[in-house]
Short mmCIF file of N, CA and C in Angstrom, two decimals:
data_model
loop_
_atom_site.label_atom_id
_atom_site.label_comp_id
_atom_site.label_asym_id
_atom_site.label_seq_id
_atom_site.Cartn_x
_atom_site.Cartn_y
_atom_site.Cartn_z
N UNK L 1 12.24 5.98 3.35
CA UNK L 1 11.26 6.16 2.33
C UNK L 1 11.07 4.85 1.58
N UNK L 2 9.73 4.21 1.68
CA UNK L 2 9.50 3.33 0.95
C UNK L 2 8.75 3.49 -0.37
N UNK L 3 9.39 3.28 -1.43
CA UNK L 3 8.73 3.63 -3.06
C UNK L 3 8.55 2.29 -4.05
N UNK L 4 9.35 0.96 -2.85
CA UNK L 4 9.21 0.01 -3.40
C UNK L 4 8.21 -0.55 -3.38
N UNK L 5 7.87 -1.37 -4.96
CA UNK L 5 6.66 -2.12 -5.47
C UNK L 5 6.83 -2.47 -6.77
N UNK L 6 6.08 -4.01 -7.10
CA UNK L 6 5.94 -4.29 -8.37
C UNK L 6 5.13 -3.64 -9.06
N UNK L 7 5.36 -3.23 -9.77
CA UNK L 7 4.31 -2.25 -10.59
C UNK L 7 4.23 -2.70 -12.30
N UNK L 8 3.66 -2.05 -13.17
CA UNK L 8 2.60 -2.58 -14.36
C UNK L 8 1.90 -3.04 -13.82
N UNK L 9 0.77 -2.66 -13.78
CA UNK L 9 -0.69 -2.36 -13.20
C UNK L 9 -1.03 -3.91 -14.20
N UNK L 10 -0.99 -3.84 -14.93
CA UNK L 10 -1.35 -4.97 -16.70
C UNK L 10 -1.26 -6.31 -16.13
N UNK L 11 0.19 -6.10 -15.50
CA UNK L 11 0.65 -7.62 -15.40
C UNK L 11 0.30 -7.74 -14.30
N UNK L 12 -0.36 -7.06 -13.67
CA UNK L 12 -1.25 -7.84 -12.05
C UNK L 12 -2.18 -8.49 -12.13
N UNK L 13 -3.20 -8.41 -13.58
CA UNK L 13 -4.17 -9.29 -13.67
C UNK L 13 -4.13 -11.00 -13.98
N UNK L 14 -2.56 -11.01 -14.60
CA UNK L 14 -2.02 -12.54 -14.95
C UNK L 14 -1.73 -13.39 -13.85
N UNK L 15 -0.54 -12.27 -12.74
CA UNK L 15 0.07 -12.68 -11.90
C UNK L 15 -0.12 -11.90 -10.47
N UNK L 16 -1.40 -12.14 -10.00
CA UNK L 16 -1.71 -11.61 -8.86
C UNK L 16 -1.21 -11.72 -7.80
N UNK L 17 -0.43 -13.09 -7.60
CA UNK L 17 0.12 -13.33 -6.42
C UNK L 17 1.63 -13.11 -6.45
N UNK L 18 2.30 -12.73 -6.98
CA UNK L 18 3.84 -12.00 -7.14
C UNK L 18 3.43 -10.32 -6.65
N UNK L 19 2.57 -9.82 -7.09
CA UNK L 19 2.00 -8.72 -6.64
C UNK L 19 2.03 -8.81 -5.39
N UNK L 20 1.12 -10.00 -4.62
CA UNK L 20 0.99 -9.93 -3.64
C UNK L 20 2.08 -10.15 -2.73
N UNK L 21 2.81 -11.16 -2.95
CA UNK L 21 4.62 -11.23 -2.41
C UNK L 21 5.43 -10.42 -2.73
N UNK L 22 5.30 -9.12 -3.60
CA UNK L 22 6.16 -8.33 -3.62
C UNK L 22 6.03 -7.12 -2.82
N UNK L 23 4.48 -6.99 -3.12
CA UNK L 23 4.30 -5.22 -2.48
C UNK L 23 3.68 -5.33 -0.98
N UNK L 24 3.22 -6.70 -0.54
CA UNK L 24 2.37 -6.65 0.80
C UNK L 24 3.75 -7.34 1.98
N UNK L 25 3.91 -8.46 1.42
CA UNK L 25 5.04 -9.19 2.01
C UNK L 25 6.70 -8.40 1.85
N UNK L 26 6.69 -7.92 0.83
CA UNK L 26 8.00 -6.64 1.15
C UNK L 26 7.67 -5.59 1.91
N UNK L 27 7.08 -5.14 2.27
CA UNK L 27 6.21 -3.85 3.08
C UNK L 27 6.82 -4.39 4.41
N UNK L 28 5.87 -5.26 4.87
CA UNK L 28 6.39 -6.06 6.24
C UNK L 28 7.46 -6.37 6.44
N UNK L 29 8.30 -6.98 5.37
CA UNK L 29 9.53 -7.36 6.11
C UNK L 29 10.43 -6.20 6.01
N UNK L 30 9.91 -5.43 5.66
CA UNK L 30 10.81 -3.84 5.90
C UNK L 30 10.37 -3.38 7.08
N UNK L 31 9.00 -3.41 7.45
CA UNK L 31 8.43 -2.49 8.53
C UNK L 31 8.96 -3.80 10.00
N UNK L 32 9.27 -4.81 9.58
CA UNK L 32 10.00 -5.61 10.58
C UNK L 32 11.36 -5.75 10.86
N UNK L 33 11.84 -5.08 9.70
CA UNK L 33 13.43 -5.05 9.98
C UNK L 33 13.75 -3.27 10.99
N UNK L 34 12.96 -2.34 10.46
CA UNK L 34 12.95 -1.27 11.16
C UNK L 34 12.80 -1.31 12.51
N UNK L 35 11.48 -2.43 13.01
CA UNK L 35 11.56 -2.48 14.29
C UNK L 35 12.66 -3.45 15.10
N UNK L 36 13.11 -4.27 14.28
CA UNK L 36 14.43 -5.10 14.76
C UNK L 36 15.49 -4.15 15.15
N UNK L 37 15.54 -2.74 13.96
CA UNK L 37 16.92 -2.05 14.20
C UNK L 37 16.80 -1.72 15.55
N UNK L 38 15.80 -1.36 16.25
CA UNK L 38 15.71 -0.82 17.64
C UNK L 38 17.17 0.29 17.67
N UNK L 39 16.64 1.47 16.70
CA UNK L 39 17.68 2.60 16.91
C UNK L 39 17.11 3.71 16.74
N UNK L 40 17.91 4.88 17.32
CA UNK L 40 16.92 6.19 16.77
C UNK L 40 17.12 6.68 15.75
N UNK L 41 18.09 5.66 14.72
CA UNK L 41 18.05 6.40 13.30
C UNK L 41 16.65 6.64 12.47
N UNK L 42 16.09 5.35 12.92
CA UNK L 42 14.66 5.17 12.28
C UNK L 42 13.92 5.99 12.83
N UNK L 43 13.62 7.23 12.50
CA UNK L 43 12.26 7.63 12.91
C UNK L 43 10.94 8.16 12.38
N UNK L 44 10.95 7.64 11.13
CA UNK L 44 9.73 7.83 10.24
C UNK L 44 9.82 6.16 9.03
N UNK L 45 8.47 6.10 9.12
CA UNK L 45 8.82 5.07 7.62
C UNK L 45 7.54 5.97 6.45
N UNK L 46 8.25 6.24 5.88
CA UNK L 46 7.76 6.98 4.27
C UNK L 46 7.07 5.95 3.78
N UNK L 47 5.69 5.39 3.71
CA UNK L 47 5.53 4.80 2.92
C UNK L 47 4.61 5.74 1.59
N UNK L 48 5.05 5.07 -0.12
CA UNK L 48 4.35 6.20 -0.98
C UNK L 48 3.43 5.34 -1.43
N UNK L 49 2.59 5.82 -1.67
CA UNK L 49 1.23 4.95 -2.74
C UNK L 49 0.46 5.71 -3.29
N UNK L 50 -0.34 4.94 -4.25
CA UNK L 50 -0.37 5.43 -5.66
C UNK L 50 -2.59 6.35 -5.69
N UNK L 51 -2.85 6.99 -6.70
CA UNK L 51 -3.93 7.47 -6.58
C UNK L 51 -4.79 6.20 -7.14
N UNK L 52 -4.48 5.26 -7.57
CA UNK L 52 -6.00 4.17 -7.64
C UNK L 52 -5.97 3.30 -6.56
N UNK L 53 -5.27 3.73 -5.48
CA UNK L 53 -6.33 3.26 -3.90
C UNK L 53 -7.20 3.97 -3.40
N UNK L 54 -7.10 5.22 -4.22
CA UNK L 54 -7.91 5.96 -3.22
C UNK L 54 -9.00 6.53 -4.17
N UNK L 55 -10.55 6.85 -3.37
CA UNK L 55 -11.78 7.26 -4.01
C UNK L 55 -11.58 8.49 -5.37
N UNK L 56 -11.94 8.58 -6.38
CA UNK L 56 -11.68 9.65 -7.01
C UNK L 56 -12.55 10.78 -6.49
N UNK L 57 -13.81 10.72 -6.21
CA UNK L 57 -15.16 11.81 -6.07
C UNK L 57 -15.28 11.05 -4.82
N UNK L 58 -15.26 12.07 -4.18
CA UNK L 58 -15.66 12.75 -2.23
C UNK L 58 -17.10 12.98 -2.50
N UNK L 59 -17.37 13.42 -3.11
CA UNK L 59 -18.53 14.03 -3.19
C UNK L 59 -19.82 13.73 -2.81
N UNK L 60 -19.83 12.52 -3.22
CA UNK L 60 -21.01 11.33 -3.10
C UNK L 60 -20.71 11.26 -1.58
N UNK L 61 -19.95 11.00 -0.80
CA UNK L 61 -20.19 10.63 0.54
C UNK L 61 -20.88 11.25 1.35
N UNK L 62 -21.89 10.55 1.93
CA UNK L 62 -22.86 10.65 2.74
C UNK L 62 -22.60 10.26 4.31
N UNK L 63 -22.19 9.45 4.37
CA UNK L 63 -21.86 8.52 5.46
C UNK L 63 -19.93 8.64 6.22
N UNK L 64 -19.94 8.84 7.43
CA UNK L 64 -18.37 8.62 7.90
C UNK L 64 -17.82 7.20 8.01
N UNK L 65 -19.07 6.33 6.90
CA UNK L 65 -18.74 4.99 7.17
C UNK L 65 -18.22 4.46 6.15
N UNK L 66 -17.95 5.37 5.38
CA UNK L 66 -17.98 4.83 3.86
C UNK L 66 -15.85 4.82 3.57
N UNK L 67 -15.58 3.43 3.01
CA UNK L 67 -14.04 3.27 3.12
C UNK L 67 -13.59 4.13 1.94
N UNK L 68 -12.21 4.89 2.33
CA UNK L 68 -11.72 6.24 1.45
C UNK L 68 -10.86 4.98 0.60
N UNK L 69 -10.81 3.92 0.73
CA UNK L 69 -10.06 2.81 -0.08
C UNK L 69 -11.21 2.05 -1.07
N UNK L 70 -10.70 2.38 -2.37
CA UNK L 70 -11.60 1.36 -3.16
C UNK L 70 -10.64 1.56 -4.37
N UNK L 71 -9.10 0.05 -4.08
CA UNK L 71 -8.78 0.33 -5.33
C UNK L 71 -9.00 -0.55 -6.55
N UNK L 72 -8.63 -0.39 -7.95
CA UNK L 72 -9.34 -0.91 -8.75
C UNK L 72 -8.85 -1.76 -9.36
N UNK L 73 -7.45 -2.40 -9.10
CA UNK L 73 -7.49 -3.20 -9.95
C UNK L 73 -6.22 -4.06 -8.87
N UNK L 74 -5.88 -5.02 -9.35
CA UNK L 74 -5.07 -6.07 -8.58
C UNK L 74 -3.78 -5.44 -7.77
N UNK L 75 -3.18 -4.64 -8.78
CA UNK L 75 -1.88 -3.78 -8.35
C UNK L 75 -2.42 -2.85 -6.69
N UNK L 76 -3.70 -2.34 -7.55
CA UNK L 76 -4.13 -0.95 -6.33
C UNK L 76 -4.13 -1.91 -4.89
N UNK L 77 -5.19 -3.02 -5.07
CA UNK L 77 -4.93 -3.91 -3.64
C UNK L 77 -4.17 -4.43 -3.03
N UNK L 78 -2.72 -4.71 -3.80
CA UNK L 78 -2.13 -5.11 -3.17
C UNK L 78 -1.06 -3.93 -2.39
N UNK L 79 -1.26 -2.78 -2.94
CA UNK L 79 -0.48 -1.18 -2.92
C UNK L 79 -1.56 -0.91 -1.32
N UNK L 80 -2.76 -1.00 -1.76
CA UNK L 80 -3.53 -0.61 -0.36
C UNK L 80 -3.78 -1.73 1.02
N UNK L 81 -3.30 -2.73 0.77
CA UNK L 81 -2.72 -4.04 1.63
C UNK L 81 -1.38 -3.46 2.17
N UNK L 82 -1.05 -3.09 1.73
CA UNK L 82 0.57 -2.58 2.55
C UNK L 82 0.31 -1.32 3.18
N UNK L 83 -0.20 -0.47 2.74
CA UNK L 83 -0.59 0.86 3.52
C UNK L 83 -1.38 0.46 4.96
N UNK L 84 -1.96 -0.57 4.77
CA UNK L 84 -2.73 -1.08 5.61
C UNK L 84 -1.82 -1.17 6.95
N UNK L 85 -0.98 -2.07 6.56
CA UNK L 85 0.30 -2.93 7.31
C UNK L 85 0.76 -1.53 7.83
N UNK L 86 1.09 -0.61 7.37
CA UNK L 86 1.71 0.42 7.36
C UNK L 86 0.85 1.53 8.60
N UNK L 87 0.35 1.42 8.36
CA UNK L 87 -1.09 1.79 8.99
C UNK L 87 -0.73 1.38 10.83
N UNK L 88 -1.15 0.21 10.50
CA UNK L 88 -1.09 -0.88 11.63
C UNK L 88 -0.52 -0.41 13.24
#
């Protein structure tokens, strides 16, 4: 289970790029050490993230083209940069 991240949303607007070395670049080197373990202990990676990556109102969508990611502030991108990775 991954729950790790820099968080205060506040202090992401000063220091965007600690954000970005903490929550995108820690993501990876976790999701790279898992695949290093090459064991069957690992068999899920939990990653958690937060509700300002994701759209508040569905509603409006029209289109299957339209990204369910729009987050809002420095923290949310760098939270939805790792899901990404995560993703991957």
């Amino acid at each position: 289970m991954h729950f790790a991240a820099q968080s205060h949303m506040d202090n992401s607007f000063g220091n965007s790029y600690e954000f970005t070395k903490n929550n995108i670049k820690g993501t990876r080197a976790l999701l790279e050490a898992c695949m290093r373990a090459q064991t069957t202990e690992i068999r899920r990676f939990l990653h958690v993230s937060m509700d300002e990556v994701y759209r508040e109102n569905f509603s409006d969508l029209n289109t299957e083209h339209v990204s369910f990611l729009t987050p809002t502030n420095p923290y949310a991108a760098t939270k939805a940069g790792a899901e990404m990775l995560v993703m991957a």
